[in-house]
Tab-separated table of C-alpha atoms in Angstrom:
chain	number	residue	atom	x	y	z
A	1088	MET	CA	-125.083	-13.771	113.836
A	1089	ALA	CA	-128.010	-15.489	111.652
A	1090	SER	CA	-127.424	-18.717	109.202
A	1091	THR	CA	-129.604	-19.463	106.887
A	1092	ILE	CA	-131.604	-23.774	106.247
A	1093	PRO	CA	-132.478	-23.161	102.554
A	1094	ASN	CA	-135.890	-24.744	102.148
A	1095	ALA	CA	-136.470	-26.239	105.330
A	1096	SER	CA	-140.632	-26.657	106.110
A	1097	PHE	CA	-140.263	-25.387	109.124
A	1098	THR	CA	-144.063	-24.089	111.891
A	1099	ILE	CA	-144.095	-21.080	113.378
A	1100	LYS	CA	-147.144	-21.148	115.887
A	1101	LYS	CA	-149.693	-18.192	116.307
A	1102	SER	CA	-148.336	-17.726	119.652
A	1103	SER	CA	-144.886	-17.136	118.473
A	1104	PHE	CA	-143.557	-13.331	119.051
A	1105	LEU	CA	-141.310	-10.688	117.950
A	1106	ASP	CA	-138.363	-9.969	119.712
A	1107	GLY	CA	-136.227	-7.120	119.970
A	1108	ASN	CA	-134.176	-8.028	116.875
A	1109	GLY	CA	-137.193	-8.800	114.897
A	1110	TYR	CA	-136.590	-12.429	114.786
A	1111	VAL	CA	-139.819	-15.254	115.939
A	1112	SER	CA	-139.108	-18.444	117.725
A	1113	VAL	CA	-139.076	-21.344	115.241
A	1114	SER	CA	-140.715	-24.838	115.654
A	1115	PRO	CA	-139.908	-27.966	115.684
A	1116	LEU	CA	-137.362	-27.536	118.536
A	1117	PRO	CA	-133.982	-29.720	118.947
A	1118	THR	CA	-133.969	-30.356	122.402
A	1119	ASN	CA	-131.588	-27.590	123.140
A	1120	LEU	CA	-131.516	-25.392	121.050
A	1121	LYS	CA	-133.818	-22.820	120.027
A	1122	PHE	CA	-133.924	-20.872	115.649
A	1123	MET	CA	-135.013	-17.575	116.178
A	1124	CYS	CA	-136.187	-16.737	111.746
A	1125	SER	CA	-136.595	-13.560	110.451
A	1126	SER	CA	-139.797	-11.306	110.033
A	1127	ASN	CA	-138.334	-10.027	106.649
A	1128	SER	CA	-137.001	-12.852	105.635
A	1129	ARG	CA	-136.440	-12.978	100.862
A	1130	PRO	CA	-140.198	-14.297	99.711
A	1131	SER	CA	-139.319	-15.703	96.882
A	1132	SER	CA	-137.581	-19.260	98.621
A	1133	HIS	CA	-137.884	-20.820	101.365
A	1134	LEU	CA	-135.052	-18.572	102.608
A	1135	TYR	CA	-135.075	-17.962	106.944
A	1136	ALA	CA	-132.391	-16.257	108.580
A	1137	VAL	CA	-131.948	-18.186	111.509
A	1138	ARG	CA	-130.093	-17.621	115.157
A	1139	ALA	CA	-129.212	-20.557	117.162
A	1140	ILE	CA	-129.669	-20.034	121.231
A	1141	ASN	CA	-128.645	-22.640	123.799
A	1142	SER	CA	-131.794	-22.515	126.258
A	1143	GLN	CA	-129.846	-24.793	128.548
A	1144	ASN	CA	-127.280	-21.842	129.231
A	1145	GLY	CA	-128.524	-19.039	126.784
A	1146	SER	CA	-124.986	-17.867	126.252
A	1147	GLY	CA	-126.855	-16.556	122.865
A	1148	SER	CA	-123.584	-18.054	121.000
A	1149	VAL	CA	-124.503	-19.376	117.795
A	1150	GLN	CA	-124.644	-23.085	116.997
A	1151	LYS	CA	-124.238	-25.457	114.240
A	1152	LEU	CA	-126.883	-26.680	112.198
A	1153	GLY	CA	-124.808	-29.917	110.163
A	1154	LEU	CA	-124.414	-28.532	106.222
A	1155	THR	CA	-121.174	-29.413	105.373
A	1156	ASP	CA	-119.063	-27.147	103.875
A	1157	ALA	CA	-120.204	-28.159	100.504
A	1158	GLN	CA	-124.051	-27.886	101.423
A	1159	SER	CA	-122.852	-24.629	103.252
A	1160	GLU	CA	-121.264	-23.823	99.699
A	1161	ALA	CA	-123.850	-24.590	96.810
A	1162	ALA	CA	-126.218	-21.885	99.297
A	1163	VAL	CA	-123.799	-19.360	98.701
A	1164	VAL	CA	-123.902	-20.081	95.423
A	1165	ALA	CA	-127.632	-20.689	94.696
A	1166	GLY	CA	-128.164	-17.057	95.780
A	1167	ASN	CA	-128.950	-17.769	99.647
A	1168	VAL	CA	-126.855	-15.877	101.254
A	1169	PRO	CA	-126.889	-16.499	105.191
A	1170	HIS	CA	-128.384	-13.340	106.638
A	1171	ALA	CA	-125.996	-11.452	109.104
A	1172	PRO	CA	-126.250	-8.382	111.219
A	1173	PRO	CA	-126.920	-4.547	108.766
A	1174	VAL	CA	-124.028	-2.111	108.988
A	1175	PRO	CA	-124.517	-0.125	112.090
A	1176	PRO	CA	-125.892	3.359	110.976
A	1177	THR	CA	-123.359	5.735	110.714
A	1178	PRO	CA	-123.461	8.458	114.390
A	1179	ALA	CA	-125.696	11.246	114.045
A	1180	ALA	CA	-123.892	14.895	114.978
A	1181	PRO	CA	-124.635	17.239	116.845
A	1182	ILE	CA	-126.555	19.702	115.852
A	1183	GLY	CA	-125.333	22.944	114.942
A	1184	THR	CA	-122.218	20.888	113.697
A	1185	PRO	CA	-121.210	22.583	109.977
A	1186	VAL	CA	-120.761	20.181	107.346
A	1187	VAL	CA	-117.090	20.869	105.181
A	1188	PRO	CA	-115.921	18.799	102.702
A	1189	SER	CA	-113.380	15.739	103.695
A	1190	LEU	CA	-110.278	17.342	104.048
A	1191	LEU	CA	-108.021	15.129	101.640
A	1192	LEU	CA	-105.464	13.937	103.679
A	1193	PRO	CA	-103.207	10.656	102.288
A	1194	ARG	CA	-102.669	10.086	106.362
A	1195	ARG	CA	-104.286	10.380	109.116
A	1196	PRO	CA	-102.376	8.699	112.490
A	1197	ARG	CA	-105.484	8.938	113.872
A	1198	ARG	CA	-106.411	6.080	112.734
A	1199	ASN	CA	-104.317	4.163	114.194
A	1200	ARG	CA	-105.219	5.604	117.425
A	1201	ARG	CA	-109.485	4.768	117.157
A	1202	SER	CA	-109.553	1.671	119.301
A	1203	PRO	CA	-107.962	0.052	122.614
A	1204	VAL	CA	-107.548	-2.892	120.455
A	1205	LEU	CA	-105.214	-0.764	118.316
A	1206	ARG	CA	-104.023	1.658	121.125
A	1207	GLU	CA	-102.593	-1.269	122.817
A	1208	ALA	CA	-101.351	-2.629	119.625
A	1209	PHE	CA	-99.617	-0.077	118.024
A	1210	GLN	CA	-97.989	0.813	121.721
A	1211	GLU	CA	-93.907	1.476	121.506
A	1212	THR	CA	-92.903	1.283	125.841
A	1213	SER	CA	-93.932	-0.894	127.865
A	1214	LEU	CA	-93.513	-0.980	131.664
A	1215	SER	CA	-93.000	-4.056	133.847
A	1216	PRO	CA	-92.092	-4.630	137.637
A	1217	ALA	CA	-88.380	-6.074	136.103
A	1218	ASN	CA	-88.112	-3.054	135.361
A	1219	PHE	CA	-88.436	-2.058	138.408
A	1220	VAL	CA	-84.955	-1.243	141.132
A	1221	TYR	CA	-86.675	-0.648	144.721
A	1222	PRO	CA	-85.307	2.416	147.013
A	1223	LEU	CA	-85.776	1.354	149.901
A	1224	PHE	CA	-83.977	2.887	153.360
A	1225	ILE	CA	-82.836	1.055	156.883
A	1226	HIS	CA	-81.681	1.338	160.043
A	1227	GLU	CA	-80.859	0.194	163.333
A	1228	GLY	CA	-83.990	0.551	164.777
A	1229	GLU	CA	-86.275	-2.378	165.255
A	1230	GLU	CA	-89.774	0.007	164.414
A	1231	ASP	CA	-90.238	1.397	160.985
A	1232	THR	CA	-90.109	5.551	161.694
A	1233	PRO	CA	-92.830	7.285	158.924
A	1234	ILE	CA	-91.054	10.160	156.744
A	1235	GLY	CA	-92.240	13.235	156.551
A	1236	ALA	CA	-91.724	14.407	153.380
A	1237	MET	CA	-92.006	11.371	151.428
A	1238	PRO	CA	-95.139	10.271	152.635
A	1239	GLY	CA	-95.690	6.684	152.567
A	1240	CYS	CA	-92.056	5.849	152.570
A	1241	TYR	CA	-90.065	5.125	155.400
A	1242	ARG	CA	-86.995	3.777	157.307
A	1243	LEU	CA	-86.514	0.677	157.602
A	1244	GLY	CA	-85.705	-1.679	160.444
A	1245	TRP	CA	-83.789	-3.822	159.140
A	1246	ARG	CA	-84.863	-7.480	160.549
A	1247	HIS	CA	-87.957	-6.682	160.543
A	1248	GLY	CA	-89.280	-4.137	158.950
A	1249	LEU	CA	-87.409	-4.607	155.698
A	1250	VAL	CA	-87.942	-8.075	155.484
A	1251	GLU	CA	-91.614	-8.134	155.238
A	1252	GLU	CA	-91.029	-4.863	152.743
A	1253	VAL	CA	-89.449	-6.406	150.105
A	1254	ALA	CA	-91.606	-10.040	150.827
A	1255	LYS	CA	-94.444	-7.790	149.685
A	1256	ALA	CA	-92.245	-5.981	147.245
A	1257	ARG	CA	-91.258	-9.561	145.457
A	1258	ASP	CA	-94.905	-10.531	145.778
A	1259	VAL	CA	-95.696	-8.757	142.982
A	1260	GLY	CA	-92.684	-9.040	140.597
A	1261	VAL	CA	-89.895	-6.220	142.311
A	1262	ASN	CA	-87.346	-8.327	142.854
A	1263	SER	CA	-83.970	-5.535	142.809
A	1264	ILE	CA	-83.487	-3.135	145.360
A	1265	VAL	CA	-80.856	-0.348	146.573
A	1266	LEU	CA	-80.338	-0.048	150.619
A	1267	PHE	CA	-79.824	3.408	151.784
A	1268	PRO	CA	-78.621	3.193	155.174
A	1269	LYS	CA	-79.496	6.253	158.055
A	1270	VAL	CA	-76.440	5.272	159.954
A	1271	PRO	CA	-76.116	6.500	164.126
A	1272	ASP	CA	-74.341	9.961	164.131
A	1273	ALA	CA	-72.017	8.629	166.503
A	1274	LEU	CA	-70.429	5.720	164.000
A	1275	LYS	CA	-69.649	9.682	161.580
A	1276	SER	CA	-66.403	10.113	160.775
A	1277	PRO	CA	-64.481	12.912	159.037
A	1278	THR	CA	-63.387	9.887	156.705
A	1279	GLY	CA	-66.765	7.915	156.878
A	1280	ASP	CA	-64.898	4.618	157.602
A	1281	GLU	CA	-68.075	3.564	158.837
A	1282	ALA	CA	-69.036	2.735	155.279
A	1283	TYR	CA	-66.243	-0.216	154.300
A	1284	ASN	CA	-67.143	-2.263	158.179
A	1285	GLU	CA	-68.004	-5.310	156.980
A	1286	ASN	CA	-70.554	-5.959	159.966
A	1287	GLY	CA	-72.048	-2.536	159.713
A	1288	LEU	CA	-75.256	-1.791	158.921
A	1289	VAL	CA	-75.815	-2.505	155.176
A	1290	PRO	CA	-73.671	-6.078	154.904
A	1291	ARG	CA	-75.714	-7.430	157.483
A	1292	THR	CA	-78.715	-6.500	156.157
A	1293	ILE	CA	-77.604	-7.873	152.658
A	1294	ARG	CA	-76.346	-10.944	154.448
A	1295	LEU	CA	-79.642	-11.383	155.953
A	1296	LEU	CA	-81.756	-10.556	152.932
A	1297	LYS	CA	-79.490	-12.499	150.554
A	1298	ASP	CA	-80.368	-15.638	152.768
A	1299	LYS	CA	-84.490	-15.255	152.632
A	1300	TYR	CA	-83.798	-14.816	149.344
A	1301	PRO	CA	-81.595	-15.587	147.272
A	1302	ASP	CA	-82.457	-14.670	144.018
A	1303	LEU	CA	-82.807	-10.733	145.019
A	1304	VAL	CA	-80.972	-8.741	143.030
A	1305	ILE	CA	-79.501	-6.122	145.351
A	1306	TYR	CA	-77.801	-2.320	144.509
A	1307	THR	CA	-76.120	-0.150	147.002
A	1308	ASP	CA	-75.068	2.713	147.036
A	1309	VAL	CA	-71.076	3.782	147.052
A	1310	ALA	CA	-70.716	6.628	148.706
A	1311	LEU	CA	-69.295	8.325	151.349
A	1312	ASP	CA	-71.854	10.838	152.585
A	1313	PRO	CA	-73.383	8.250	155.175
A	1314	TYR	CA	-71.065	7.627	156.901
A	1315	SER	CA	-69.836	11.581	157.083
A	1316	SER	CA	-70.050	13.854	159.552
A	1317	ASP	CA	-69.300	16.819	157.541
A	1318	GLY	CA	-72.335	14.656	154.907
A	1319	HIS	CA	-70.524	15.349	151.352
A	1320	ASP	CA	-69.954	12.324	149.433
A	1321	GLY	CA	-65.995	13.520	150.435
A	1322	ILE	CA	-63.435	13.916	152.731
A	1323	VAL	CA	-63.799	17.856	153.344
A	1324	ARG	CA	-60.098	19.336	153.159
A	1325	GLU	CA	-60.369	22.251	155.853
A	1326	ASP	CA	-61.176	24.888	153.095
A	1327	GLY	CA	-62.919	22.583	151.538
A	1328	VAL	CA	-62.067	21.175	148.696
A	1329	ILE	CA	-64.036	17.989	148.661
A	1330	MET	CA	-60.260	15.902	147.826
A	1331	ASN	CA	-61.216	13.746	145.143
A	1332	ASP	CA	-57.848	10.589	145.074
A	1333	GLU	CA	-58.526	10.349	148.877
A	1334	THR	CA	-62.429	9.949	148.590
A	1335	VAL	CA	-61.650	7.502	145.749
A	1336	HIS	CA	-59.307	4.560	147.762
A	1337	GLN	CA	-62.219	5.156	150.008
A	1338	LEU	CA	-65.166	3.883	147.926
A	1339	CYS	CA	-62.915	1.733	146.934
A	1340	LYS	CA	-63.405	-0.587	150.472
A	1341	GLN	CA	-66.576	0.379	151.170
A	1342	ALA	CA	-67.642	-1.571	147.611
A	1343	VAL	CA	-65.902	-4.522	148.255
A	1344	ALA	CA	-66.674	-5.471	151.677
A	1345	GLN	CA	-70.315	-4.635	149.807
A	1346	ALA	CA	-69.368	-6.941	147.108
A	1347	ARG	CA	-68.108	-9.287	149.282
A	1348	ALA	CA	-71.376	-9.905	151.565
A	1349	GLY	CA	-72.783	-10.145	148.647
A	1350	ALA	CA	-74.302	-7.135	146.645
A	1351	ASP	CA	-75.866	-7.701	142.781
A	1352	VAL	CA	-74.823	-4.230	141.751
A	1353	VAL	CA	-72.355	-1.146	143.267
A	1354	SER	CA	-73.491	2.194	142.872
A	1355	PRO	CA	-70.677	4.757	142.695
A	1356	SER	CA	-73.615	7.374	143.241
A	1357	ASP	CA	-70.802	10.528	144.419
A	1358	MET	CA	-69.524	11.612	141.702
A	1359	MET	CA	-65.731	11.469	141.087
A	1360	ASP	CA	-63.163	11.517	139.494
A	1361	GLY	CA	-62.034	7.618	138.003
A	1362	ARG	CA	-63.831	6.708	140.543
A	1363	VAL	CA	-65.448	4.015	138.589
A	1364	GLY	CA	-61.885	1.919	137.329
A	1365	ALA	CA	-60.787	1.693	140.537
A	1366	ILE	CA	-63.678	0.308	142.273
A	1367	ARG	CA	-64.080	-2.841	138.743
A	1368	ALA	CA	-59.690	-2.863	139.427
A	1369	ALA	CA	-60.148	-2.993	143.713
A	1370	LEU	CA	-63.645	-5.461	142.804
A	1371	ASP	CA	-61.612	-7.465	140.225
A	1372	ALA	CA	-58.538	-7.314	142.358
A	1373	GLU	CA	-61.307	-9.920	145.281
A	1374	GLY	CA	-62.473	-12.154	143.458
A	1375	PHE	CA	-64.916	-10.126	141.988
A	1376	GLN	CA	-65.268	-10.209	138.505
A	1377	HIS	CA	-69.341	-11.023	138.714
A	1378	VAL	CA	-70.268	-8.079	139.760
A	1379	SER	CA	-72.111	-4.972	137.617
A	1380	ILE	CA	-71.054	-1.272	138.054
A	1381	MET	CA	-74.084	0.822	138.086
A	1382	SER	CA	-72.318	4.407	137.766
A	1383	TYR	CA	-74.494	7.362	138.367
A	1384	THR	CA	-72.780	8.558	135.278
A	1385	ALA	CA	-74.665	12.236	135.385
A	1386	LYS	CA	-75.788	13.307	138.634
A	1387	TYR	CA	-76.743	16.437	138.541
A	1388	ALA	CA	-76.519	18.930	141.771
A	1389	SER	CA	-80.669	18.970	141.853
A	1390	SER	CA	-82.320	21.235	144.289
A	1391	PHE	CA	-85.086	17.482	144.142
A	1392	TYR	CA	-83.358	16.077	146.852
A	1393	GLY	CA	-84.211	17.219	149.836
A	1394	PRO	CA	-86.642	14.576	151.338
A	1395	PHE	CA	-84.368	11.459	150.653
A	1396	ARG	CA	-81.551	14.412	152.698
A	1397	GLU	CA	-84.157	14.152	155.246
A	1398	ALA	CA	-84.256	10.858	154.958
A	1399	LEU	CA	-81.367	9.111	155.824
A	1400	GLU	CA	-79.591	13.031	157.668
A	1401	SER	CA	-77.264	13.700	155.258
A	1402	ASN	CA	-77.677	16.992	154.288
A	1403	PRO	CA	-74.200	19.284	153.839
A	1404	ARG	CA	-73.151	20.626	157.601
A	1405	PHE	CA	-71.335	23.285	155.441
A	1406	GLY	CA	-71.625	24.447	151.261
A	1407	ASP	CA	-73.472	22.635	148.910
A	1408	LYS	CA	-72.263	19.916	145.634
A	1409	LYS	CA	-71.418	21.839	142.784
A	1410	THR	CA	-67.683	20.820	142.639
A	1411	TYR	CA	-68.403	17.177	142.277
A	1412	GLN	CA	-72.402	15.974	141.419
A	1413	MET	CA	-73.530	18.440	137.694
A	1414	ASN	CA	-74.763	22.076	136.596
A	1415	PRO	CA	-78.434	21.537	135.433
A	1416	ALA	CA	-77.512	23.674	133.401
A	1417	ASN	CA	-74.733	21.729	131.084
A	1418	TYR	CA	-76.396	18.751	128.610
A	1419	ARG	CA	-73.476	17.962	126.193
A	1420	GLU	CA	-70.816	17.583	129.779
A	1421	ALA	CA	-72.911	14.484	129.834
A	1422	LEU	CA	-71.493	12.577	127.217
A	1423	THR	CA	-67.918	13.981	129.102
A	1424	GLU	CA	-69.078	11.285	131.693
A	1425	LEU	CA	-70.713	8.941	129.777
A	1426	ARG	CA	-67.783	8.171	127.724
A	1427	GLU	CA	-65.519	8.006	130.624
A	1428	ASP	CA	-67.256	5.125	132.792
A	1429	GLU	CA	-68.109	3.737	129.577
A	1430	SER	CA	-64.001	2.822	129.900
A	1431	GLU	CA	-63.411	3.057	133.025
A	1432	GLY	CA	-65.528	-0.569	132.956
A	1433	ALA	CA	-69.420	0.954	134.377
A	1434	ASP	CA	-72.179	-2.111	133.048
A	1435	ILE	CA	-74.874	0.404	133.399
A	1436	LEU	CA	-74.824	4.196	133.680
A	1437	LEU	CA	-77.397	6.316	135.761
A	1438	VAL	CA	-79.146	9.447	135.586
A	1439	LYS	CA	-80.269	11.291	138.492
A	1440	PRO	CA	-83.085	13.370	138.661
A	1441	GLY	CA	-85.271	11.593	136.055
A	1442	LEU	CA	-88.470	12.987	134.888
A	1443	PRO	CA	-86.494	16.893	134.657
A	1444	TYR	CA	-83.870	15.044	132.920
A	1445	LEU	CA	-85.314	13.115	129.636
A	1446	ASP	CA	-83.505	14.572	128.062
A	1447	ILE	CA	-79.945	13.754	129.667
A	1448	ILE	CA	-81.671	9.816	129.040
A	1449	ARG	CA	-82.391	9.937	126.211
A	1450	LEU	CA	-78.695	11.651	125.436
A	1451	LEU	CA	-77.274	8.524	127.098
A	1452	ARG	CA	-79.732	6.441	124.973
A	1453	ASP	CA	-78.673	6.921	121.997
A	1454	ASN	CA	-74.624	7.659	122.359
A	1455	SER	CA	-74.407	4.034	124.862
A	1456	PRO	CA	-75.715	0.546	123.841
A	1457	LEU	CA	-75.459	-0.104	127.873
A	1458	PRO	CA	-77.838	-0.167	129.589
A	1459	VAL	CA	-79.345	3.661	130.685
A	1460	ALA	CA	-80.933	3.551	134.552
A	1461	ALA	CA	-83.126	6.740	135.736
A	1462	TYR	CA	-83.703	7.373	139.181
A	1463	GLN	CA	-86.718	9.692	140.424
A	1464	VAL	CA	-85.568	10.954	142.807
A	1465	SER	CA	-87.528	11.837	146.440
A	1466	GLY	CA	-88.742	14.930	145.105
A	1467	GLU	CA	-90.940	13.437	141.893
A	1468	TYR	CA	-92.138	11.391	144.351
A	1469	SER	CA	-93.190	14.187	147.130
A	1470	MET	CA	-94.288	16.513	144.289
A	1471	ILE	CA	-96.631	12.932	143.210
A	1472	LYS	CA	-97.702	12.338	146.517
A	1473	ALA	CA	-98.469	15.551	147.392
A	1474	GLY	CA	-100.644	16.836	144.248
A	1475	GLY	CA	-102.856	13.550	144.757
A	1476	ALA	CA	-103.104	14.274	148.312
A	1477	LEU	CA	-104.609	17.676	147.610
A	1478	LYS	CA	-107.175	16.612	144.778
A	1479	MET	CA	-105.440	18.158	142.052
A	1480	ILE	CA	-103.906	15.166	140.540
A	1481	ASP	CA	-105.029	11.976	139.810
A	1482	GLU	CA	-101.952	10.914	141.910
A	1483	GLU	CA	-102.221	6.856	139.860
A	1484	LYS	CA	-102.663	7.404	137.237
A	1485	VAL	CA	-99.687	10.609	136.860
A	1486	MET	CA	-97.034	8.204	139.067
A	1487	MET	CA	-97.866	5.612	135.916
A	1488	GLU	CA	-97.128	8.048	133.094
A	1489	SER	CA	-94.371	9.618	134.923
A	1490	LEU	CA	-92.321	5.743	135.007
A	1491	LEU	CA	-94.707	5.538	131.434
A	1492	CYS	CA	-92.450	8.441	130.215
A	1493	LEU	CA	-88.365	7.432	131.592
A	1494	ARG	CA	-89.052	3.715	129.857
A	1495	ARG	CA	-89.899	5.717	126.598
A	1496	ALA	CA	-86.909	8.553	126.743
A	1497	GLY	CA	-85.017	4.921	127.174
A	1498	ALA	CA	-84.564	3.772	130.464
A	1499	ASP	CA	-84.369	0.054	130.966
A	1500	ILE	CA	-84.483	0.372	134.536
A	1501	ILE	CA	-86.133	2.968	136.774
A	1502	LEU	CA	-85.292	3.376	140.092
A	1503	THR	CA	-88.581	4.725	142.060
A	1504	TYR	CA	-90.128	4.481	145.456
A	1505	PHE	CA	-93.624	4.050	143.074
A	1506	ALA	CA	-91.873	0.236	142.459
A	1507	LEU	CA	-94.446	-1.120	145.343
A	1508	GLN	CA	-97.470	0.964	144.156
A	1509	ALA	CA	-97.105	0.852	140.274
A	1510	ALA	CA	-96.373	-2.814	140.097
A	1511	ARG	CA	-99.460	-3.596	142.652
A	1512	SER	CA	-101.892	-0.922	140.194
A	1513	LEU	CA	-99.706	-2.894	136.499
A	1514	SER	CA	-100.762	-6.541	138.376
A	1515	GLY	CA	-105.025	-4.623	139.303
A	1516	GLU	CA	-104.058	-5.213	142.863
A	1517	LYS	CA	-105.817	-2.567	144.744
A	1518	ARG	CA	-104.587	-1.042	147.482
């Protein structure tokens, strides 16, 4: 970058030399400035193109020359226009590139993508740690047990490992978690009564975390499968039918027990009919009007849940969950579930799984003003981890792209096992 001093007189030493930009040193010099004058400046006037370089810091920053605004404007009016760097030449195309006339296009979308600054300015979807809810598995033991099908995930000891993991998440801006318990087999029963034991694993854990981190947002899972000896989300009749209304009765007691322990958001994942309205009424009757309900509005009978069931050892003892979870082939049915949950008082609507069901996320987003959540489930997580371990994909980039896609589809929050890793990536922290 250059400026000019009209009619200035300088003595150029014979020992001066051209630098890489075609400038030569000029003297006399101020104590802390070096002026550079162009070797090919116009000969008709005593006009020199100069650059001021701070010789003290060597930074190359341009220094002011002491001209007033009026003097600078007068110089330009008189034709003594300061020199500036020339327009860079057009980069050469490779040899053999055909010479063709320009296409007559009134709009070229690539113009808005041509630099990182423009791409960032026009980015429509953002991703931050505040968008993440971190699912954490807990158990009664003191040690953290690795989950084989979910590399990097553990069943955390509720008094030690869990507290440490929550601290790590909070350090990078993830302040929302959801708890999933691994319940001892001896406490499981056909009616899942342990689910509403106020001194059970989940209520104890909530009280511990709230004591240590009062502002932590704790989501809980409301369903019977971790507590059921049958491994189903509801009470199973002897002919294999999942009993709806009787299950809802148990879920209401479970939700109240969790709210009493300090849960911020209860999340019925069972897919029983009418459970949102019943839970809302039960919470309100016990004075928990402030506790939110995140309904698993569109939870599909998916094959992507396998690693999760290994983590909790909660596979159904028989059959499958297709009589209460949604058919993966169905789209419009999600609108029915949406309308029921809205009318019953849900505060947040969740879609599960996430990435394979982007169309359902968008469907809910376009048809409800309520916040929408997406659950990036265990199978999605494990596939990305496996692909990264085998060097088939770039794990970090695929992780971030998958999360961004869930946000772009319309999810306000994402339940993801990548929460800590992704938040570290967003903050620039190395793993």
